[in-house]
Short mmCIF file of C-alpha atoms in Angstrom, two decimals:
data_model
loop_
_atom_site.label_atom_id
_atom_site.label_comp_id
_atom_site.label_asym_id
_atom_site.label_seq_id
_atom_site.Cartn_x
_atom_site.Cartn_y
_atom_site.Cartn_z
CA MET H 1 105.84 101.11 80.89
CA LEU H 2 107.07 101.55 84.46
CA LYS H 3 106.22 97.92 85.14
CA GLN H 4 108.09 96.74 82.05
CA PHE H 5 111.15 98.98 82.50
CA GLY H 6 111.08 99.80 86.21
CA ILE H 7 114.13 97.66 86.97
CA GLU H 8 116.15 99.33 84.23
CA MET H 9 115.11 102.81 85.38
CA LYS H 10 116.04 102.01 88.98
CA TRP H 11 119.50 100.76 87.99
CA GLY H 12 120.09 103.67 85.62
CA ILE H 13 119.46 106.01 88.55
CA ILE H 14 121.69 103.92 90.84
CA PHE H 15 124.44 104.05 88.20
CA SER H 16 124.12 107.83 87.95
CA VAL H 17 124.38 108.20 91.73
CA MET H 18 127.42 105.92 91.71
CA THR H 19 129.00 108.17 89.07
CA LEU H 20 128.48 111.22 91.27
CA ILE H 21 129.97 109.37 94.23
CA TRP H 22 132.95 108.35 92.08
CA ILE H 23 133.56 111.93 90.96
CA THR H 24 133.28 113.07 94.59
CA MET H 25 135.88 110.47 95.60
CA GLU H 26 138.20 111.59 92.78
CA LYS H 27 137.91 115.15 94.07
CA ALA H 28 138.46 114.06 97.69
CA VAL H 29 141.73 112.24 96.92
CA GLY H 30 143.10 115.14 94.89
CA LEU H 31 142.65 113.82 91.36
CA HIS H 32 140.93 117.06 90.36
CA ASP H 33 143.75 119.32 91.50
CA GLN H 34 146.93 118.13 93.28
CA TYR H 35 147.17 114.83 91.35
CA ILE H 36 145.38 115.92 88.18
CA ASP H 37 148.16 114.33 86.11
CA LYS H 38 146.99 110.92 87.34
CA GLN H 39 143.23 111.53 86.98
CA MET H 40 143.04 110.24 83.41
CA ILE H 41 144.51 106.92 84.55
CA TYR H 42 142.54 106.35 87.74
CA THR H 43 139.21 107.54 86.36
CA ASN H 44 139.13 104.41 84.19
CA LEU H 45 138.75 102.28 87.31
CA ILE H 46 135.10 103.31 87.30
CA ALA H 47 134.68 100.43 84.84
CA ILE H 48 134.81 98.01 87.79
CA PRO H 49 131.77 99.31 89.69
CA ALA H 50 130.08 100.02 86.36
CA LEU H 51 130.31 96.37 85.27
CA ILE H 52 129.21 95.22 88.73
CA LEU H 53 126.12 97.44 88.54
CA TYR H 54 125.27 96.22 85.04
CA PHE H 55 125.68 92.65 86.28
CA LEU H 56 123.41 93.21 89.29
CA ALA H 57 120.84 95.07 87.20
CA LEU H 58 120.62 92.45 84.48
CA LEU H 59 120.63 89.63 87.00
CA GLU H 60 117.67 91.27 88.76
CA LYS H 61 115.88 91.66 85.42
CA LYS H 62 116.52 88.00 84.63
CA LYS H 63 115.25 86.78 88.01
CA LYS H 64 112.32 89.10 88.68
CA PHE H 65 111.00 89.89 85.22
CA TYR H 66 111.97 86.87 83.14
CA HIS H 67 111.75 84.29 85.97
CA ASP H 68 115.34 83.10 85.44
CA GLN H 69 114.82 82.58 81.70
CA MET H 70 116.31 85.52 79.79
CA ASP H 71 117.84 85.09 76.35
CA PHE H 72 120.55 87.29 74.86
CA LYS H 73 118.13 89.53 72.98
CA GLU H 74 115.98 90.17 76.07
CA GLY H 75 119.05 90.87 78.19
CA LEU H 76 120.55 93.18 75.61
CA LYS H 77 117.26 95.07 75.35
CA ALA H 78 117.25 95.54 79.14
CA GLY H 79 120.89 96.63 79.04
CA LEU H 80 120.14 99.15 76.30
CA VAL H 81 117.29 100.64 78.34
CA ILE H 82 119.62 100.98 81.36
CA THR H 83 122.17 102.63 79.07
CA LEU H 84 119.55 105.02 77.73
CA VAL H 85 118.53 106.05 81.27
CA ILE H 86 122.20 106.63 82.15
CA ALA H 87 122.75 108.68 78.97
CA ILE H 88 119.66 110.80 79.65
CA LEU H 89 120.78 111.47 83.23
CA SER H 90 124.46 112.03 82.37
CA PRO H 91 124.10 115.76 81.54
CA LEU H 92 122.54 116.37 84.96
CA VAL H 93 125.23 114.27 86.65
CA ARG H 94 128.03 116.21 84.92
CA TYR H 95 126.38 119.54 85.64
CA ILE H 96 126.10 118.73 89.36
CA ALA H 97 129.61 117.27 89.43
CA PHE H 98 131.39 120.16 87.76
CA THR H 99 129.25 122.98 89.14
CA TYR H 100 128.90 121.91 92.77
CA VAL H 101 131.11 118.90 93.62
CA SER H 102 134.28 119.94 91.79
CA PRO H 103 133.79 123.40 90.27
CA MET H 104 137.51 123.92 89.53
CA TYR H 105 138.05 120.58 87.78
CA LEU H 106 137.51 121.78 84.22
CA THR H 107 139.62 124.91 84.79
CA ASN H 108 142.36 122.74 86.30
CA MET H 109 142.26 120.42 83.29
CA VAL H 110 142.61 123.38 80.92
CA SER H 111 145.61 124.65 82.90
CA TYR H 112 147.24 121.22 83.03
CA PHE H 113 146.86 120.52 79.30
CA VAL H 114 148.12 123.99 78.33
CA GLU H 115 151.07 123.92 80.77
CA LYS H 116 152.14 120.49 79.52
CA LYS H 117 151.76 121.73 75.93
CA ILE H 118 149.35 118.90 75.14
CA MET H 119 146.81 121.39 73.76
CA THR H 120 146.65 125.05 72.92
CA GLN H 121 144.60 127.29 75.21
CA GLU H 122 141.82 127.39 72.62
CA GLN H 123 141.75 123.60 72.19
CA ALA H 124 141.77 123.01 75.95
CA LEU H 125 139.01 125.56 76.58
CA PHE H 126 136.85 123.78 74.02
CA GLN H 127 137.72 120.26 75.18
CA PHE H 128 137.12 121.01 78.85
CA SER H 129 134.09 123.26 78.54
CA LEU H 130 131.08 122.12 80.52
CA ASN H 131 129.05 121.87 77.33
CA ASN H 132 131.58 119.62 75.59
CA THR H 133 132.10 117.53 78.74
CA ILE H 134 128.33 116.95 78.96
CA LYS H 135 128.13 115.93 75.29
CA GLU H 136 131.10 113.56 75.61
CA ALA H 137 129.67 111.99 78.76
CA ALA H 138 126.33 111.28 77.08
CA TYR H 139 128.02 109.80 74.01
CA ASN H 140 130.52 107.75 76.03
CA SER H 141 127.80 106.40 78.29
CA LEU H 142 125.94 105.14 75.22
CA VAL H 143 128.99 103.47 73.69
CA MET H 144 130.33 101.97 76.93
CA GLY H 145 126.84 100.99 78.08
CA VAL H 146 126.18 98.93 74.96
CA ILE H 147 129.55 97.20 75.36
CA ALA H 148 129.02 96.56 79.09
CA ALA H 149 125.50 95.25 78.52
CA ALA H 150 126.63 92.87 75.77
CA ILE H 151 129.49 91.51 77.89
CA VAL H 152 127.34 90.98 80.98
CA VAL H 153 124.42 89.45 79.05
CA ALA H 154 126.78 86.98 77.37
CA PHE H 155 127.53 85.58 80.83
CA ILE H 156 124.13 85.66 82.52
CA ARG H 157 121.72 84.79 79.72
CA SER H 158 119.81 81.54 79.86
CA LYS H 159 121.58 79.32 77.39
CA ASN H 160 118.73 76.86 76.94
CA LYS H 161 115.69 79.15 77.06
CA ASN H 162 114.38 78.29 73.62
CA ILE H 163 115.27 74.61 73.72
CA THR H 164 112.35 72.26 74.18
CA ASN H 165 112.59 68.61 75.05
CA GLU H 166 110.64 66.70 72.46
CA LYS H 167 110.65 62.93 72.82
#
């Protein structure tokens, strides 16, 4: 199994480390406190390195495992395995991020949403609880991972893999 899915496991771990680095950078530039009002905008930029990592991962799978001949189904399967690894690791990533890297982030989000009257105290405490944040991260990584994998595979798949030249 490690031989068949080793590439996907490696890239799922790399993606998880990248996510921790991203969260650390958000904290460092003040998006978890001073500029928390802008965090929900800038956090979406993680899609750029995320797509790059999916591209590099699936390209490696195509070259090393499928010898440059990977169809859409094979690529999507590899992308789904990467996504599954990311989803499995996401609770640990969020726990580390919001317990050690940025322990005040969730509290700051509660305060911001209540002060701006976007949510009641009760709603904000639920929304920005560590437990809910972990669940949302796992779910979102599954949804976004499937979408990212499908987009990337559409571009890097071998378009003529199953075509044979019969003359």
